[in-house]
Coordinates of C-alpha atoms in Angstrom, one line a residue:
M1118 CA 12.4 -11.6 -15.2
S1119 CA 16.2 -12.1 -14.2
V1120 CA 16.8 -14.5 -11.5
A1121 CA 17.9 -12.0 -10.0
R1122 CA 14.9 -10.3 -9.8
E1123 CA 12.6 -13.5 -8.9
D1124 CA 14.9 -13.7 -5.6
W1125 CA 14.4 -11.0 -4.1
L1126 CA 10.0 -10.3 -5.0
R1127 CA 10.2 -14.1 -3.5
A1128 CA 12.3 -12.9 -0.6
H1129 CA 9.8 -9.8 -0.5
G1130 CA 6.5 -11.5 -0.6
A1131 CA 7.6 -13.7 2.3
L1132 CA 8.6 -11.3 4.4
W1133 CA 5.8 -9.3 3.8
Y1134 CA 3.5 -12.4 4.9
G1135 CA 5.6 -13.2 8.2
D1136 CA 6.8 -10.5 9.0
A1137 CA 4.5 -7.4 10.9
R1138 CA 7.9 -5.0 11.4
Y1139 CA 9.0 -5.7 7.1
R1140 CA 5.2 -4.2 6.5
L1141 CA 5.1 -2.2 9.0
V1142 CA 8.6 -0.3 7.5
W1143 CA 7.3 -0.1 4.3
F1144 CA 4.2 1.6 5.2
V1145 CA 6.1 4.8 6.6
L1146 CA 8.7 4.4 3.8
P1147 CA 7.6 7.9 2.6
Q1148 CA 9.4 9.2 5.7
A1149 CA 12.7 7.2 5.2
V1150 CA 14.2 9.1 1.8
T1151 CA 13.8 12.4 3.9
C1152 CA 14.9 10.7 7.4
A1153 CA 18.1 9.1 5.3
V1154 CA 19.2 13.0 4.2
A1155 CA 18.9 14.7 7.6
G1156 CA 20.8 11.8 9.6
L1157 CA 23.5 12.2 6.6
C1158 CA 23.8 15.9 7.4
L1159 CA 24.1 15.2 10.9
A1160 CA 26.6 13.0 10.2
L1161 CA 28.7 14.9 8.4
A1162 CA 28.2 17.8 10.8
A1163 CA 29.2 15.1 14.1
H1164 CA 31.9 13.6 11.7
G1165 CA 29.6 10.1 13.2
E1166 CA 28.6 7.0 11.5
W1167 CA 25.0 7.0 9.4
G1168 CA 22.5 3.9 9.2
R1169 CA 24.3 2.5 12.7
P1170 CA 20.6 0.7 13.8
A1171 CA 18.1 1.2 17.2
T1172 CA 20.0 -0.2 20.0
A1173 CA 19.4 -3.4 20.5
S1174 CA 20.8 -3.8 24.2
K1175 CA 17.8 -3.8 26.7
A1176 CA 20.3 -2.5 29.7
R1177 CA 21.4 0.3 26.4
V1178 CA 17.5 1.3 26.4
A1179 CA 17.4 1.9 30.2
E1180 CA 20.1 3.8 30.0
L1181 CA 18.2 6.5 28.1
T1182 CA 14.9 5.7 29.3
A1183 CA 16.9 6.5 32.9
L1184 CA 18.2 10.4 31.6
R1185 CA 15.7 10.9 29.8
D1186 CA 13.6 10.7 32.8
R1187 CA 16.3 12.5 35.1
A1188 CA 16.0 15.2 32.1
G1189 CA 12.6 15.4 32.6
K1190 CA 12.3 15.1 36.2
N1191 CA 14.7 16.4 37.6
G1192 CA 15.9 19.2 35.5
D1193 CA 19.4 17.2 35.2
R1194 CA 21.2 19.0 32.3
K1195 CA 24.2 16.6 32.3
A1196 CA 21.6 13.9 31.6
F1197 CA 20.3 15.9 29.0
E1198 CA 23.5 16.8 27.3
E1199 CA 24.8 13.2 26.8
L1200 CA 20.9 12.2 25.8
S1201 CA 21.6 15.0 23.5
A1202 CA 24.6 13.1 22.4
A1203 CA 24.3 10.4 21.4
A1204 CA 20.9 10.8 19.6
T1205 CA 23.7 13.4 17.6
R1206 CA 25.7 9.8 17.3
N1207 CA 22.6 8.5 15.2
Q1208 CA 22.0 6.4 18.5
I1209 CA 17.9 5.9 16.9
D1210 CA 17.2 5.1 20.6
A1211 CA 18.2 8.0 21.8
S1212 CA 16.7 10.3 18.9
T1213 CA 13.7 8.9 20.3
K1214 CA 13.7 9.4 24.1
L1215 CA 15.1 12.9 23.4
G1216 CA 11.9 13.3 21.2
T1217 CA 9.8 13.2 24.0
L1218 CA 12.0 15.8 26.0
Y1219 CA 10.6 18.2 23.4
D1220 CA 7.3 16.8 22.3
P1221 CA 4.9 19.3 23.6
L1222 CA 2.6 16.3 23.9
T1223 CA 4.2 14.4 26.6
A1224 CA 5.3 18.1 28.4
P1225 CA 3.1 17.1 31.7
Y1226 CA 5.3 13.7 32.4
F1227 CA 8.5 16.2 32.2
P1228 CA 8.1 19.4 34.0
K1229 CA 11.4 19.8 34.6
K1230 CA 12.7 19.0 31.0
P1231 CA 15.9 21.9 30.2
S1232 CA 14.5 21.6 26.7
P1233 CA 11.0 23.8 25.5
D1234 CA 8.2 22.8 23.5
D1235 CA 9.2 22.3 19.7
F1236 CA 6.3 20.4 17.9
S1237 CA 9.1 20.4 14.8
R1238 CA 12.0 19.8 16.8
A1239 CA 9.9 16.4 17.9
T1240 CA 9.1 15.1 14.7
A1241 CA 12.9 15.2 12.8
L1242 CA 13.9 13.2 16.2
Y1243 CA 10.7 11.3 15.7
G1244 CA 11.3 10.6 12.0
P1245 CA 14.1 8.2 12.3
G1246 CA 13.3 5.5 14.4
A1247 CA 9.9 5.7 12.5
A1248 CA 11.4 5.0 9.4
A1249 CA 12.6 2.3 11.1
G1250 CA 9.7 0.4 12.3
E1251 CA 9.9 1.7 15.9
L1252 CA 6.7 1.0 17.8
L1253 CA 7.7 3.9 20.1
A1254 CA 8.4 6.5 16.8
V1255 CA 5.6 6.0 15.3
T1256 CA 3.3 6.1 17.6
R1257 CA 4.8 9.8 19.0
L1258 CA 5.0 10.6 15.4
A1259 CA 1.1 9.9 14.7
D1260 CA -0.3 11.8 17.8
V1261 CA 2.7 14.4 17.3
L1262 CA 1.5 15.0 13.2
L1263 CA -2.3 14.9 14.6
D1264 CA -2.5 17.5 17.2
P1265 CA -4.7 20.3 16.3
A1266 CA -1.9 23.0 17.7
N1267 CA 0.6 21.7 15.9
S1268 CA 1.3 24.6 12.6
N1269 CA 3.2 21.5 10.9
G1270 CA 0.9 18.7 10.7
D1271 CA 0.4 16.3 8.2
L1272 CA -2.9 14.8 8.6
K1273 CA -1.8 12.0 5.4
R1274 CA 1.1 10.9 6.9
G1275 CA 0.2 11.2 10.7
C1276 CA -2.8 9.0 9.5
R1277 CA -1.0 6.7 8.3
L1278 CA 1.1 6.1 11.1
A1279 CA -1.8 5.5 13.2
Q1280 CA -2.5 3.3 10.7
A1281 CA 0.0 1.3 11.2
W1282 CA 0.4 1.6 14.9
I1283 CA -2.7 0.2 15.6
D1284 CA -1.9 -2.2 12.8
D1285 CA 0.8 -3.8 14.5
P1286 CA 1.2 -6.6 16.9
E1287 CA 2.3 -5.0 20.0
T1288 CA -0.3 -2.5 19.8
L1289 CA -2.9 -5.8 20.5
N1290 CA -0.7 -7.5 22.2
R1291 CA -1.1 -4.3 25.2
T1292 CA -4.1 -2.6 23.7
I1293 CA -4.9 0.5 23.3
T1294 CA -4.2 1.6 27.1
G1295 CA -2.0 4.8 27.2
E1296 CA -2.2 6.4 24.3
E1297 CA -6.5 7.2 24.0
R1298 CA -5.7 10.5 22.7
L1299 CA -3.9 8.9 19.6
T1300 CA -6.8 6.1 18.9
V1301 CA -9.6 9.0 18.9
K1302 CA -7.0 10.9 16.5
L1303 CA -7.3 7.3 14.4
A1304 CA -10.9 7.4 14.8
K1305 CA -11.1 11.3 13.1
C1306 CA -9.2 9.8 10.2
Y1307 CA -11.9 7.0 9.6
V1308 CA -14.7 9.9 8.9
H1309 CA -12.6 12.7 6.8
P1310 CA -11.9 12.4 3.0
E1311 CA -8.2 13.9 2.5
S1312 CA -7.4 11.4 5.4
G1313 CA -5.7 8.9 2.7
L1314 CA -7.5 6.2 4.9
P1315 CA -10.7 4.3 3.8
Q1316 CA -13.9 6.0 5.1
N1317 CA -15.2 3.5 8.0
P1318 CA -17.3 5.9 9.9
V1319 CA -18.5 2.5 11.7
R1320 CA -14.6 1.3 12.8
A1321 CA -14.5 5.0 14.1
G1322 CA -17.3 4.7 16.2
E1323 CA -15.7 2.0 17.6
L1324 CA -12.7 3.7 18.6
V1325 CA -14.1 6.1 20.1
T1326 CA -16.3 4.0 22.9
A1327 CA -13.2 1.3 23.5
V1328 CA -12.0 5.1 24.9
L1329 CA -15.0 5.6 26.3
W1330 CA -15.1 2.1 27.9
R1331 CA -10.9 3.1 29.9
K1332 CA -12.5 6.0 31.9
H1333 CA -10.6 9.0 29.6
R1334 CA -11.6 12.2 30.8
P1335 CA -10.8 14.3 27.3
T1336 CA -13.2 11.9 25.9
I1337 CA -15.4 11.9 28.1
D1338 CA -15.8 16.0 27.9
A1339 CA -15.6 15.3 24.5
F1340 CA -18.1 13.3 23.3
I1341 CA -20.4 13.1 26.8
N1342 CA -20.6 17.2 27.7
N1343 CA -19.6 18.9 24.5
L1344 CA -20.7 16.0 21.6
G1345 CA -22.9 17.9 19.6
A1346 CA -18.8 19.7 19.0
Q1347 CA -18.1 16.8 17.5
D1348 CA -17.8 16.2 13.2
P1349 CA -21.4 15.2 12.1
A1350 CA -19.5 12.4 10.5
L1351 CA -18.2 11.0 13.8
I1352 CA -21.2 11.3 15.6
T1353 CA -23.0 9.6 12.7
G1354 CA -20.1 6.7 13.2
I1355 CA -20.7 6.2 16.6
Q1356 CA -24.6 6.0 16.5
R1357 CA -24.5 3.6 13.8
H1358 CA -21.7 1.4 15.7
L1359 CA -24.1 1.3 19.1
A1360 CA -26.8 0.5 16.9
K1361 CA -25.5 -2.5 15.5
Q1362 CA -24.3 -3.5 19.2
G1363 CA -28.3 -2.9 20.1
R1364 CA -27.1 0.0 22.7
Y1365 CA -28.9 2.6 21.1
I1366 CA -32.2 2.7 18.7
G1367 CA -32.8 6.7 18.2
L1368 CA -32.2 8.7 14.9
V1369 CA -29.1 7.9 13.0
D1370 CA -28.4 12.0 11.5
G1371 CA -25.2 13.1 12.6
R1372 CA -26.7 14.7 15.7
A1373 CA -26.0 14.9 19.2
N1374 CA -29.5 13.7 21.0
P1375 CA -30.5 13.1 24.5
A1376 CA -30.5 8.7 23.6
L1377 CA -26.9 9.0 21.9
I1378 CA -26.1 11.2 25.5
T1379 CA -27.2 8.4 27.8
A1380 CA -25.7 5.4 25.0
L1381 CA -22.0 7.0 25.4
Q1382 CA -22.5 7.6 29.5
V1383 CA -23.3 4.2 30.4
E1384 CA -20.4 3.0 27.7
A1385 CA -18.1 5.1 29.9
G1386 CA -19.3 3.5 32.9
I1387 CA -21.2 6.9 33.9
K1388 CA -24.6 5.3 34.2
D1389 CA -25.3 1.6 35.2
T1390 CA -27.7 0.5 33.1
L1391 CA -29.3 2.7 29.6
A1392 CA -33.1 3.9 29.5
T1393 CA -35.0 3.0 26.5
P1394 CA -36.1 6.1 24.8
R1395 CA -39.5 6.1 23.5
P1396 CA -39.1 5.8 20.0
E1397 CA -39.0 8.5 17.6
P1398 CA -41.1 8.6 14.2
R1399 CA -38.4 8.5 11.4
R1400 CA -38.1 6.8 8.3
V1401 CA -36.9 3.2 8.0
T1402 CA -33.5 2.7 6.3
P1403 CA -33.4 -1.2 4.5
S1404 CA -30.7 -2.1 7.2
G1405 CA -32.4 -1.4 10.9
P1406 CA -34.6 -2.8 12.6
A1407 CA -38.9 -2.6 11.9
P1408 CA -40.3 0.5 14.7
E1409 CA -43.2 -2.2 15.3
V1410 CA -39.9 -5.1 16.5
L1411 CA -37.9 -1.6 18.2
A1412 CA -41.5 -1.0 20.5
L1413 CA -42.3 -4.4 20.5
A1414 CA -38.8 -5.0 21.9
G1415 CA -38.9 -1.9 25.0
A1416 CA -42.5 -2.8 26.1
A1417 CA -42.2 -6.5 26.2
R1418 CA -40.2 -6.7 29.9
T1419 CA -43.3 -5.2 31.1
D1420 CA -46.1 -6.3 29.2
R1421 CA -47.4 -9.9 28.9
Q1422 CA -49.1 -8.9 25.5
A1423 CA -45.8 -7.5 23.9
L1424 CA -43.6 -9.9 24.6
A1425 CA -46.4 -12.3 23.6
R1426 CA -46.1 -10.7 20.2
L1427 CA -42.5 -10.3 19.9
K1428 CA -42.2 -13.4 19.9
S1429 CA -44.7 -14.7 17.5
L1430 CA -43.0 -12.2 15.0
A1431 CA -40.1 -14.0 16.5
E1432 CA -41.1 -17.7 14.8
S1433 CA -42.6 -16.5 12.6
G1434 CA -38.6 -16.1 10.7
N1435 CA -38.5 -12.0 11.8
A1436 CA -34.3 -12.0 12.4
D1437 CA -34.7 -8.8 14.4
A1438 CA -37.2 -10.2 16.3
L1439 CA -35.5 -13.0 16.9
I1440 CA -33.0 -11.6 18.8
F1441 CA -34.3 -8.6 20.4
Y1442 CA -36.5 -11.2 22.6
A1443 CA -33.2 -13.5 23.0
D1444 CA -32.0 -10.2 24.7
L1445 CA -35.8 -10.4 27.5
F1446 CA -33.5 -13.7 28.0
N1447 CA -30.4 -13.0 28.1
P1448 CA -28.7 -13.7 32.0
V1449 CA -26.6 -10.3 31.3
S1450 CA -28.9 -8.1 31.0
N1451 CA -31.9 -9.6 32.8
K1452 CA -31.7 -9.9 36.2
G1453 CA -35.0 -11.6 37.3
E1454 CA -37.0 -8.5 37.5
V1455 CA -39.5 -9.2 36.4
F1456 CA -39.2 -12.9 35.1
A1457 CA -36.6 -15.2 35.4
P1458 CA -33.5 -15.2 32.7
D1459 CA -33.8 -18.5 30.6
A1460 CA -29.5 -18.8 28.9
Q1461 CA -31.0 -22.1 26.9
V1462 CA -34.2 -19.7 25.5
A1463 CA -31.6 -17.5 24.7
V1464 CA -29.0 -19.1 22.2
A1465 CA -31.8 -20.9 21.3
Y1466 CA -33.0 -17.8 19.2
Y1467 CA -29.6 -16.1 19.4
E1468 CA -28.2 -18.8 16.5
R1469 CA -31.6 -19.0 14.5
A1470 CA -31.4 -15.5 14.6
A1471 CA -26.6 -15.3 13.4
A1472 CA -28.7 -17.6 10.9
A1473 CA -30.6 -15.1 9.8
G1474 CA -27.8 -13.0 9.4
Q1475 CA -27.4 -11.1 12.5
G1476 CA -24.0 -10.6 13.5
R1477 CA -24.8 -9.4 16.9
A1478 CA -26.7 -12.7 17.8
A1479 CA -23.9 -15.0 16.7
S1480 CA -21.6 -12.6 19.3
Q1481 CA -24.0 -12.8 22.4
A1482 CA -24.3 -16.9 22.2
A1483 CA -20.7 -17.3 21.8
A1484 CA -20.3 -15.1 25.4
I1485 CA -23.1 -18.0 27.0
Y1486 CA -21.3 -20.8 25.2
D1487 CA -17.8 -19.8 26.3
E1488 CA -18.7 -18.8 30.1
G1489 CA -21.5 -21.3 30.9
W1490 CA -24.3 -18.9 32.2
G1491 CA -26.9 -19.6 33.5
N1492 CA -28.7 -23.4 32.5
V1493 CA -26.2 -23.2 29.0
A1494 CA -23.2 -25.9 30.0
K1495 CA -20.1 -24.0 28.9
D1496 CA -19.1 -25.3 25.0
P1497 CA -15.6 -22.9 24.0
K1498 CA -15.6 -24.9 21.0
K1499 CA -18.8 -24.0 20.5
A1500 CA -18.1 -19.8 21.2
A1501 CA -15.2 -20.7 18.8
A1502 CA -17.5 -21.7 15.4
L1503 CA -20.3 -18.7 16.2
A1504 CA -17.3 -16.0 17.0
I1505 CA -16.2 -16.9 13.6
Q1506 CA -19.6 -16.9 12.4
A1507 CA -19.7 -13.2 13.1
V1508 CA -16.6 -12.3 12.1
D1509 CA -17.9 -13.5 8.6
L1510 CA -20.9 -12.0 9.2
K1511 CA -18.8 -8.4 10.4
D1512 CA -20.5 -8.1 13.5
Y1513 CA -17.9 -5.1 15.1
Q1514 CA -17.9 -6.1 18.9
M1515 CA -17.3 -9.5 18.2
E1516 CA -13.2 -8.1 16.9
F1517 CA -13.2 -5.4 19.1
W1518 CA -13.6 -8.2 21.6
L1519 CA -10.8 -10.6 20.0
L1520 CA -8.6 -8.0 19.2
F1521 CA -8.6 -6.1 23.1
E1522 CA -8.2 -8.2 25.7
E1523 CA -9.7 -5.4 27.6
G1524 CA -12.8 -5.9 26.0
S1525 CA -13.9 -9.1 26.9
S1526 CA -12.6 -11.9 28.8
W1527 CA -12.6 -15.7 26.9
S1528 CA -11.3 -19.0 28.6
G1529 CA -8.2 -20.3 27.5
A1530 CA -10.2 -23.1 26.6
F1531 CA -11.4 -20.3 24.0
W1532 CA -8.6 -18.9 22.2
G1533 CA -7.6 -22.7 21.6
A1534 CA -10.5 -23.7 20.5
L1535 CA -10.2 -20.5 17.7
Q1536 CA -6.9 -21.0 16.9
A1537 CA -8.3 -24.5 15.6
E1538 CA -11.0 -22.7 13.9
L1539 CA -7.9 -20.8 12.5
K1540 CA -5.7 -23.4 12.2
A1541 CA -8.2 -25.1 10.0
R1542 CA -8.9 -22.3 7.8
G1543 CA -4.8 -21.4 6.9
F1544 CA -4.2 -18.3 9.4
Y1545 CA -3.1 -19.4 12.4
T1546 CA -0.1 -22.1 11.7
L1547 CA 1.2 -23.0 14.9
P1548 CA 0.4 -25.7 17.6
V1549 CA -2.6 -24.7 19.3
E1550 CA -2.6 -23.9 23.5
N1551 CA -5.1 -22.6 25.6
K1552 CA -4.6 -19.2 25.5
R1553 CA -4.2 -15.4 23.9
N1554 CA -0.8 -14.9 22.1
P1555 CA 0.2 -12.6 19.9
A1556 CA 0.5 -15.5 17.2
V1557 CA -3.6 -15.3 16.9
I1558 CA -4.0 -12.1 17.2
T1559 CA -2.1 -12.2 14.1
A1560 CA -4.4 -14.3 12.8
V1561 CA -7.5 -12.8 13.7
R1562 CA -5.9 -9.5 12.1
A1563 CA -5.6 -11.4 8.6
Y1564 CA -8.8 -13.2 8.9
L1565 CA -10.1 -10.0 8.8
K1566 CA -8.5 -8.3 6.5
A1567 CA -9.7 -11.3 3.7
R1568 CA -12.8 -11.5 5.1
S1569 CA -13.1 -7.2 4.5

């Protein structure tokens, strides 16, 4: 291998592991050639110079945004023509802004726009920005390509772009608020065999419930009011995700049922408490709790004999009984209606369940230690260690709590302790600071991938 080749590979490797945007550009590279040809044609037609990078000036971006808003919200034809001219001169930011005026999915935001709704035109205008790794263009292009109303959609390309969007540190830092529609589309990619993405029904279910938490009306209509019309594979993913978190104990069969709808209503804040459905006779799967444990867990709040039997099973080392018994004393769910909560009892049994392989138990114990709930003293270091244990056990709830800021409220001291844990494992290289920052989210993402 030549020295030049070795130098190129070394530089590529450094950028690949050190710069998320460099990875993003390679991720959307199949679009790059098409966009370059299209841009070259535009340049020849306008006697311009192709290859001009995205505008670096924040002031210029603000100018382009103002032009877009004047054109779309006020019907200002002159502003529209000026924005169009900038896009023709190969200004990538201008092209993306102009794309939103042709994009049928953003039409409600620009009621007086002089441009028609045109999926094809929006796709072409978003292309250069997406090929350059510009996050807004990547996001909008993914949304357009995955929309069922787009007759020229592209499932694989759209899913690939949506994955790049959610993997971007900026997305993790801002969370998915404002892009709920795209989040649900990405969830469907994880249960569509032809999407080109690894199939992950539980991750799909996690994303749908994350959108429901944000009270997104279209998702509530689709997944609560019309759940039976959804893809059975996606319904199965939702059932599996909620079952892993102990928030659903019905059948995992890909069908809508009252118990699942109730659980989703709780996720969306429509109901305050989750009514425990009567356990239905079903074939026991190796990964699910035994019917006896489920029945005891449901009855133990009001039946002392059931409580004693559940405790006996827990003391014998039954992992499911350990976590369900801990749940009964968790101050978050036990408000003292029947018997008093006891956080010390809860964490003791949660930690035993975690040692037996229950990831959700590690997550619950971590939350109690970080908050100092009840009679348990705050211990952010222990909380961080338990959070890592939950990740190691592949608990999707902990993954969501760590990656999405709105999913939880970890203390600053917890984030510092987590940074120290990840630093010891070689995933976090910056100085430890007691706050959530983009670097620790990137480290968490890297650790998750390494453990997958």
